[in-house]
C-alpha cells in the first residue's frame, strides 16, 4: 500500500490554521523544508566521501507571526508549546525537541541578528526518527523562518552549516553534512551529489518519469542508535589514523589491506566499507548520468551488504525489507534496494519502475506485515525543492 504525500500547499494551510487556533493570530510568514533520502553513499559523509541524497516530497512547515515581544512561543503537533527567550544566549534545555530550535537561534545570534519575538506553529509530513532526517528538516525550516523574520537570506551553504552546528552543539548528534545539505540544496528532479571533502554540491538530473524512488519505513528504531553512530565514527577515525592519511579520499583498498593485521577485524571491516562505498557512489553517479540503470541495482545491493556485514548498522527488519524488494526483482519493476540513513532501523530506499510502484509497494507492505507483525509506511517520491519561504 502506497501512502500518498500530502501537498505542500495543504500542509501550509494546516500550519496556518494551527497557528490561529493555538495562538489566536494569523500567520504573516511561513517556511518549508523537506526531509531527505539517500540513494547511495552511506555513513561516509563524515569520511570525506561522496553521498547522493535527494530532498523528498515530505516537508516540515512552520507558520509564524511577530508578537511585539522578546519571546518565541512555538507549538508543534502533539507537543506542549515552548517559550524561548530571544534576548539572551541559548542553552541546551527541555524538552528535547526544543534544542534543534535553540541551536538555530544561537546560530543567528552569533551572526549578530536580533530576532524579534514571534508565535509559530510546526506541522510535518516527515516521519520522525525514520532515517529521513526530520531533525535536519526542522533545523533548516526554522533557519529559513528566521531568515524571513530578520529579513535576510544566508548563503545556502552557510545556512546548512548553521543547522548542522545546531544538531551538533544542541541536539548533541555528531552528524555529517548530508542531511542539512539535502534539505537546503534540494531541487525538483535533481539528485544532490555532495562532495563531503570540498563541501560542494553538484546536481545530477533525475527527471525520467518512468523511474520512481520508493521509501519504506520499517517503523522500527533500535536503542543502539544512540551510541552506535558515535562508535562507527570513532572506528573510521581509528582506521584512518592507522593508515596514516589525512583523508579517506586518498585511501585505496590496497592500503587498507596493508594495515589489516594492525587494525584487527572490526576496524578493517569498517575501513573496507568506507573505501568501497566511496567507489560505489562514484560509479552510481556515472550510471545515473549515462542513464545506465542496469548497474545501479548491483551497486545498491553492494552498499546494503557492506552496511550489513562490514559496518554493522543494519537490522533484521531492514534486511527483510530489502530482501522483499529483491524478491520482486527486475522483472517486477525493482531496479535496486538498500537500507538508507543511519541504520539500526528506519527506512529502505527502492528504485522502481513507476508503472509498477503501486504493485511493488502493496506486496512489500503485505509481506513485511505478515512476517513481522509491524505495519510499515511506504511512499514514493521524486526529488523535491529544498528549504524555502512560502
Ligand atoms: P530523524 O532525523 O531520522 O527523523 P532524529 O532522531 O534525528 O530522527 O530526529 C527526530 C527528532 O527531531 C524528534 O525526536 C524531535 O525531537 C525532532 N523533531 C522532528 N520533527 C519534529 C516536529 N515536526 N516537531 C517537533 N520536533 C520534531
Ligand atoms: Mg536526524
Coordinates of C-alpha atoms and ligand atoms in Angstrom, one line a residue:
X1 CA 0.0 0.0 0.0
X2 CA 1.5 3.2 -1.2
X3 CA 0.7 6.2 1.0
X4 CA 0.3 9.4 -0.9
X5 CA 2.2 12.5 0.0
X6 CA 0.2 15.4 1.3
X7 CA 0.6 18.5 -0.9
X8 CA 2.9 21.3 0.4
X9 CA 0.0 23.8 0.0
X10 CA -2.2 21.6 2.1
X11 CA 0.5 21.3 4.8
X12 CA 1.0 25.1 4.8
X13 CA -2.8 25.6 5.3
X14 CA -2.7 23.2 8.3
X15 CA 0.2 25.2 9.8
X16 CA -1.6 28.5 9.4
X17 CA -4.8 27.0 10.9
X18 CA -2.9 25.6 13.9
X19 CA -1.2 28.9 14.5
X20 CA -4.6 30.6 14.5
X21 CA -6.3 28.0 16.8
X22 CA -3.3 27.7 19.2
X23 CA -2.2 31.3 19.5
X24 CA -5.2 33.2 18.0
X25 CA -3.2 35.0 15.3
X26 CA -3.0 34.9 11.5
X27 CA 0.4 34.0 10.1
X28 CA 2.4 36.6 8.2
X29 CA 5.1 34.3 7.1
X30 CA 5.8 30.5 6.6
X31 CA 8.7 28.4 5.8
X32 CA 9.1 24.8 4.5
X33 CA 12.0 22.3 4.4
X34 CA 12.0 18.7 3.3
X35 CA 13.3 15.5 4.7
X36 CA 15.7 13.5 2.6
X37 CA 16.5 10.1 1.4
X38 CA 20.0 8.9 0.4
X39 CA 20.3 6.8 -2.7
X40 CA 23.8 5.7 -2.1
X41 CA 26.9 6.7 -0.1
X42 CA 26.0 5.8 3.4
X43 CA 28.0 6.6 6.6
X44 CA 30.7 8.3 4.5
X45 CA 29.7 11.9 4.7
X46 CA 31.8 12.2 7.9
X47 CA 34.6 10.4 6.0
X48 CA 35.2 13.0 3.2
X49 CA 33.2 10.7 0.9
X50 CA 30.5 11.3 -1.7
X51 CA 26.8 11.0 -1.0
X52 CA 23.8 11.1 -3.3
X53 CA 20.7 12.1 -1.5
X54 CA 17.6 13.9 -2.7
X55 CA 15.1 16.1 -0.9
X56 CA 11.7 14.2 -0.6
X57 CA 8.2 15.3 -1.1
X58 CA 7.7 15.3 2.7
X59 CA 8.1 18.6 4.5
X60 CA 8.1 20.4 7.8
X61 CA 6.2 23.7 7.6
X62 CA 6.3 26.5 10.2
X63 CA 3.8 29.3 10.1
X64 CA 4.6 32.4 12.2
X65 CA 3.8 35.9 13.1
X66 CA 5.9 38.5 15.1
X67 CA 4.4 39.2 18.5
X68 CA 6.0 42.5 19.7
X69 CA 7.9 40.8 22.5
X70 CA 11.3 39.2 23.0
X71 CA 9.9 35.7 23.4
X72 CA 9.3 33.0 20.8
X73 CA 6.2 30.9 21.6
X74 CA 6.3 27.8 19.5
X75 CA 3.8 25.0 19.2
X76 CA 4.1 21.7 17.3
X77 CA 1.6 18.9 16.6
X78 CA 1.1 16.6 19.6
X79 CA 3.6 18.5 21.8
X80 CA 3.3 21.1 24.5
X81 CA 4.2 24.6 23.3
X82 CA 7.5 26.0 24.4
X83 CA 8.7 29.6 25.1
X84 CA 12.2 30.7 24.3
X85 CA 13.8 34.0 25.5
X86 CA 15.3 35.6 22.4
X87 CA 17.1 38.4 24.4
X88 CA 19.7 36.0 25.8
X89 CA 22.2 33.4 24.9
X90 CA 20.6 30.0 24.2
X91 CA 21.4 27.0 26.3
X92 CA 20.5 23.3 26.0
X93 CA 17.2 22.7 27.7
X94 CA 14.0 20.7 28.0
X95 CA 12.0 19.5 26.2
X96 CA 14.5 17.7 23.9
X97 CA 12.9 18.8 20.6
X98 CA 13.4 22.5 21.6
X99 CA 17.2 22.1 21.3
X100 CA 17.0 21.8 17.5
X101 CA 15.5 25.3 17.6
X102 CA 17.6 26.8 20.4
X103 CA 20.7 25.9 18.4
X104 CA 19.4 27.7 15.3
X105 CA 18.5 30.8 17.3
X106 CA 22.0 30.8 18.8
X107 CA 23.5 30.5 15.3
X108 CA 21.6 33.6 14.2
X109 CA 22.6 35.4 17.4
X110 CA 26.3 34.6 16.7
X111 CA 25.8 36.3 13.2
X112 CA 24.6 39.3 15.2
X113 CA 21.0 39.2 14.1
X114 CA 18.4 40.5 16.6
X115 CA 15.4 38.2 16.3
X116 CA 12.1 39.8 17.1
X117 CA 9.6 37.9 19.3
X118 CA 7.1 35.7 17.4
X119 CA 4.5 33.0 17.7
X120 CA 4.9 29.9 15.5
X121 CA 3.4 26.5 14.8
X122 CA 5.2 23.5 13.3
X123 CA 3.5 20.7 11.3
X124 CA 5.2 17.9 9.4
X125 CA 4.7 15.1 7.0
X126 CA 8.3 13.8 7.6
X127 CA 8.1 10.6 9.7
X128 CA 10.1 11.1 12.9
X129 CA 13.1 9.0 13.6
X130 CA 12.7 7.0 10.4
X131 CA 16.1 7.8 8.9
X132 CA 14.5 10.5 6.7
X133 CA 16.0 13.4 8.7
X134 CA 13.1 15.1 10.3
X135 CA 15.7 16.7 12.5
X136 CA 17.5 18.4 9.6
X137 CA 14.1 19.4 8.1
X138 CA 13.2 21.0 11.4
X139 CA 16.5 22.9 11.7
X140 CA 16.5 24.0 8.1
X141 CA 12.9 25.0 8.2
X142 CA 13.4 27.0 11.3
X143 CA 16.5 28.7 10.0
X144 CA 14.6 29.7 6.8
X145 CA 11.8 31.1 9.0
X146 CA 14.3 33.1 11.0
X147 CA 15.8 34.4 7.7
X148 CA 12.3 35.7 6.9
X149 CA 11.9 37.2 10.4
X150 CA 15.2 39.1 10.3
X151 CA 14.8 39.9 6.6
X152 CA 18.0 38.3 5.3
X153 CA 19.0 35.5 3.0
X154 CA 22.0 33.5 4.1
X155 CA 24.2 31.7 1.5
X156 CA 22.7 28.2 1.3
X157 CA 25.8 26.5 2.5
X158 CA 26.1 28.8 5.5
X159 CA 22.5 28.1 6.4
X160 CA 23.1 24.3 6.1
X161 CA 26.2 24.6 8.3
X162 CA 24.4 26.7 10.9
X163 CA 21.7 24.0 11.0
X164 CA 24.3 21.2 11.3
X165 CA 26.0 23.1 14.2
X166 CA 22.7 23.3 16.0
X167 CA 22.4 19.5 15.7
X168 CA 26.0 19.0 17.0
X169 CA 26.0 21.5 19.8
X170 CA 22.4 21.5 21.0
X171 CA 20.9 18.1 20.0
X172 CA 24.4 16.5 20.6
X173 CA 24.3 14.4 17.5
X174 CA 27.6 14.5 15.7
X175 CA 26.1 14.2 12.2
X176 CA 27.9 14.8 8.9
X177 CA 26.8 17.4 6.4
X178 CA 24.5 15.3 4.2
X179 CA 21.1 15.9 5.9
X180 CA 21.2 19.7 6.1
X181 CA 22.7 20.0 2.6
X182 CA 20.0 17.8 1.2
X183 CA 17.2 19.8 3.0
X184 CA 18.6 23.2 1.9
X185 CA 20.0 22.5 -1.6
X186 CA 17.2 20.2 -2.9
X187 CA 15.9 21.0 -6.4
X188 CA 13.0 19.4 -8.1
X189 CA 14.0 16.4 -10.3
X190 CA 17.7 16.6 -9.2
X191 CA 19.7 14.3 -7.1
X192 CA 22.3 16.1 -5.0
X193 CA 25.8 14.7 -5.3
X194 CA 27.7 16.1 -2.3
X195 CA 31.5 16.0 -2.2
X196 CA 31.9 15.9 1.5
X197 CA 35.6 16.8 1.2
X198 CA 35.2 20.1 -0.6
X199 CA 31.6 20.7 0.8
X200 CA 30.4 21.3 -2.8
X201 CA 27.1 20.0 -4.1
X202 CA 26.5 19.1 -7.7
X203 CA 23.1 18.4 -9.3
X204 CA 22.5 15.1 -11.1
X205 CA 19.3 15.0 -13.1
X206 CA 16.6 12.5 -12.2
X207 CA 13.8 13.5 -14.4
X208 CA 12.8 10.3 -16.2
X209 CA 9.1 9.9 -15.3
X210 CA 9.3 6.1 -15.8
X211 CA 11.5 5.8 -12.7
X212 CA 10.4 6.3 -9.1
X213 CA 12.0 6.3 -5.7
X214 CA 10.1 4.4 -3.1
X215 CA 10.8 4.8 0.6
X216 CA 9.8 2.0 3.0
X217 CA 9.9 2.9 6.7
X218 CA 10.2 -0.3 8.7
X219 CA 8.7 1.5 11.7
X220 CA 11.4 0.1 14.0
X221 CA 14.2 2.0 15.7
X222 CA 16.6 0.3 18.0
X223 CA 18.1 1.9 21.0
X224 CA 21.6 1.0 19.8
X225 CA 21.4 4.1 17.5
X226 CA 22.4 6.4 20.3
X227 CA 25.9 5.0 20.9
X228 CA 26.1 3.2 17.6
X229 CA 26.6 6.3 15.4
X230 CA 29.3 7.8 17.5
X231 CA 31.0 4.4 17.8
X232 CA 31.1 4.0 14.0
X233 CA 32.6 7.5 13.6
X234 CA 35.3 6.6 16.1
X235 CA 36.1 3.3 14.3
X236 CA 36.6 5.2 11.0
X237 CA 38.8 7.7 12.7
X238 CA 40.9 5.0 14.2
X239 CA 41.1 3.2 10.8
X240 CA 42.3 6.4 9.1
X241 CA 44.9 7.0 11.8
X242 CA 46.3 3.5 11.4
X243 CA 46.6 4.0 7.6
X244 CA 48.3 7.3 8.3
X245 CA 46.4 9.5 5.8
X246 CA 44.7 12.8 6.3
X247 CA 41.6 11.9 4.3
X248 CA 39.7 8.8 3.3
X249 CA 39.5 10.3 -0.1
X250 CA 43.2 9.4 -0.7
X251 CA 42.9 5.8 0.7
X252 CA 43.0 2.7 -1.6
X253 CA 41.8 -0.8 -0.8
X254 CA 45.5 -1.9 -1.0
X255 CA 46.4 0.5 1.8
X256 CA 43.5 -0.9 3.9
X257 CA 44.7 -4.5 3.3
X258 CA 48.3 -3.5 4.2
X259 CA 47.1 -2.5 7.7
X260 CA 44.7 -5.4 8.1
X261 CA 46.6 -7.2 10.9
X262 CA 47.3 -3.9 12.7
X263 CA 43.7 -2.9 12.5
X264 CA 42.1 -6.1 13.7
X265 CA 38.9 -7.4 12.2
X266 CA 36.4 -4.7 13.2
X267 CA 38.4 -1.6 12.2
X268 CA 39.4 -3.5 9.0
X269 CA 35.7 -4.1 8.0
X270 CA 34.7 -0.5 8.9
X271 CA 37.6 0.8 6.7
X272 CA 36.6 -1.5 3.9
X273 CA 33.1 -0.2 4.0
X274 CA 34.3 3.4 3.7
X275 CA 36.6 2.8 0.8
X276 CA 34.3 0.6 -1.2
X277 CA 31.2 2.8 -0.6
X278 CA 33.1 5.8 -1.9
X279 CA 33.8 3.9 -5.1
X280 CA 30.3 2.6 -5.4
X281 CA 28.9 6.1 -5.1
X282 CA 31.1 7.5 -7.8
X283 CA 30.1 4.6 -10.1
X284 CA 26.4 5.1 -9.3
X285 CA 26.7 8.8 -10.3
X286 CA 28.3 7.8 -13.6
X287 CA 25.5 5.3 -14.2
X288 CA 22.8 7.9 -13.4
X289 CA 24.4 10.4 -15.7
X290 CA 24.6 7.9 -18.5
X291 CA 21.1 6.6 -17.8
X292 CA 22.6 3.1 -17.4
X293 CA 20.3 1.7 -14.7
X294 CA 21.4 -1.9 -15.1
X295 CA 24.4 -1.3 -12.8
X296 CA 22.5 0.6 -10.2
X297 CA 20.9 -2.5 -8.7
X298 CA 24.3 -4.1 -8.2
X299 CA 25.8 -1.0 -6.6
X300 CA 22.8 -0.6 -4.2
X301 CA 22.9 -4.3 -3.3
X302 CA 26.7 -4.0 -2.6
X303 CA 26.1 -0.9 -0.5
X304 CA 23.5 -2.8 1.6
X305 CA 25.7 -5.8 2.1
X306 CA 28.6 -3.6 3.1
X307 CA 26.5 -1.7 5.6
X308 CA 25.1 -5.0 7.0
X309 CA 28.3 -7.1 7.2
X310 CA 31.2 -4.6 7.4
X311 CA 29.7 -1.5 9.0
X312 CA 27.0 -3.5 11.0
X313 CA 24.4 -0.8 11.0
X314 CA 21.5 -2.8 9.5
X315 CA 19.0 -4.9 11.4
X316 CA 16.6 -7.8 10.7
X317 CA 13.7 -5.5 9.6
X318 CA 15.9 -3.5 7.2
X319 CA 17.3 -6.7 5.8
X320 CA 13.9 -8.2 5.4
X321 CA 12.5 -5.1 3.6
X322 CA 15.5 -5.1 1.2
X323 CA 15.1 -8.8 0.7
X324 CA 11.4 -8.4 -0.2
X325 CA 12.3 -5.8 -2.8
X326 CA 14.9 -8.2 -4.2
X327 CA 12.4 -11.0 -4.3
X328 CA 10.1 -8.9 -6.6
X329 CA 13.2 -8.2 -8.7
X330 CA 13.9 -6.6 -12.0
X331 CA 11.0 -8.4 -13.8
X332 CA 8.6 -7.0 -11.2
X333 CA 10.0 -3.5 -11.6
X334 CA 12.6 -3.2 -8.9
X335 CA 15.9 -1.8 -10.1
X336 CA 17.7 -1.7 -6.7
X337 CA 17.2 -1.5 -3.0
X338 CA 19.2 -0.8 0.2
X339 CA 18.9 0.5 3.7
X340 CA 19.2 4.3 3.9
X341 CA 20.1 6.7 6.6
X342 CA 22.0 6.0 9.8
X343 CA 20.5 2.5 10.2
X344 CA 19.6 0.4 13.3
X345 CA 16.0 0.6 12.0
X346 CA 14.5 3.4 9.9
X347 CA 13.9 3.1 6.2
X348 CA 15.0 1.5 3.0
X349 CA 15.1 3.1 -0.5
X350 CA 14.0 1.2 -3.6
X351 CA 14.5 2.4 -7.1
X352 CA 11.4 1.2 -9.1
X353 CA 9.7 1.5 -12.5
X354 CA 6.9 4.0 -12.0
X355 CA 4.4 1.7 -13.7
X356 CA 5.0 -1.0 -11.1
X357 CA 5.4 1.1 -7.9
X358 CA 1.9 0.6 -6.6
X359 CA 2.1 -3.2 -7.0
X360 CA 5.6 -3.3 -5.5
X361 CA 4.5 -1.3 -2.5
X362 CA 1.4 -3.5 -2.0
X363 CA 3.5 -6.7 -2.0
X364 CA 6.2 -5.3 0.3
X365 CA 3.7 -3.9 2.7
X366 CA 1.7 -7.2 2.9
X367 CA 4.7 -9.5 3.2
X368 CA 6.6 -7.3 5.7
X369 CA 3.5 -7.0 7.9
X370 CA 2.8 -10.8 7.7
X371 CA 6.4 -11.6 8.7
X372 CA 7.0 -9.0 11.4
X373 CA 3.5 -8.0 12.7
X374 CA 4.6 -4.4 12.2
X375 CA 2.8 -2.1 9.8
X376 CA 5.3 -0.3 7.6
X377 CA 4.9 3.0 5.8
X378 CA 5.7 3.1 2.1
X379 CA 5.6 6.1 -0.1
X380 CA 7.0 7.2 -3.5
X381 CA 8.8 10.4 -4.1
X382 CA 10.6 12.4 -6.7
X383 CA 13.4 14.8 -5.9
X384 CA 11.8 17.9 -4.4
X385 CA 12.6 21.5 -3.7
X386 CA 14.7 22.4 -0.7
X387 CA 14.0 24.8 2.2
X388 CA 12.2 28.0 1.1
X389 CA 9.8 30.7 2.4
X390 CA 6.2 30.1 1.2
Ligands
LIG1 P1 15.4 11.6 12.1 O1 16.1 12.9 11.8 O2 15.9 10.5 11.3 O3 13.9 11.8 11.8 P2 16.2 12.1 14.7 O4 16.1 11.3 16.0 O5 17.5 12.6 14.3 O6 15.5 11.3 13.6 O7 15.2 13.4 14.9 C1 13.9 13.2 15.4 C2 13.7 14.3 16.4 O8 13.6 15.6 15.8 C3 12.4 14.1 17.2 O9 12.6 13.2 18.3 C4 12.1 15.6 17.6 O10 12.9 15.9 18.8 C5 12.6 16.4 16.5 N1 11.5 16.6 15.5 C6 11.4 16.2 14.2 N2 10.3 16.6 13.6 C7 9.6 17.3 14.6 C8 8.4 18.1 14.6 N3 7.6 18.1 13.5 N4 8.1 18.7 15.7 C9 8.8 18.7 16.7 N5 10.0 18.1 16.8 C10 10.4 17.4 15.7
LIG2 MG1 18.2 13.2 12.4

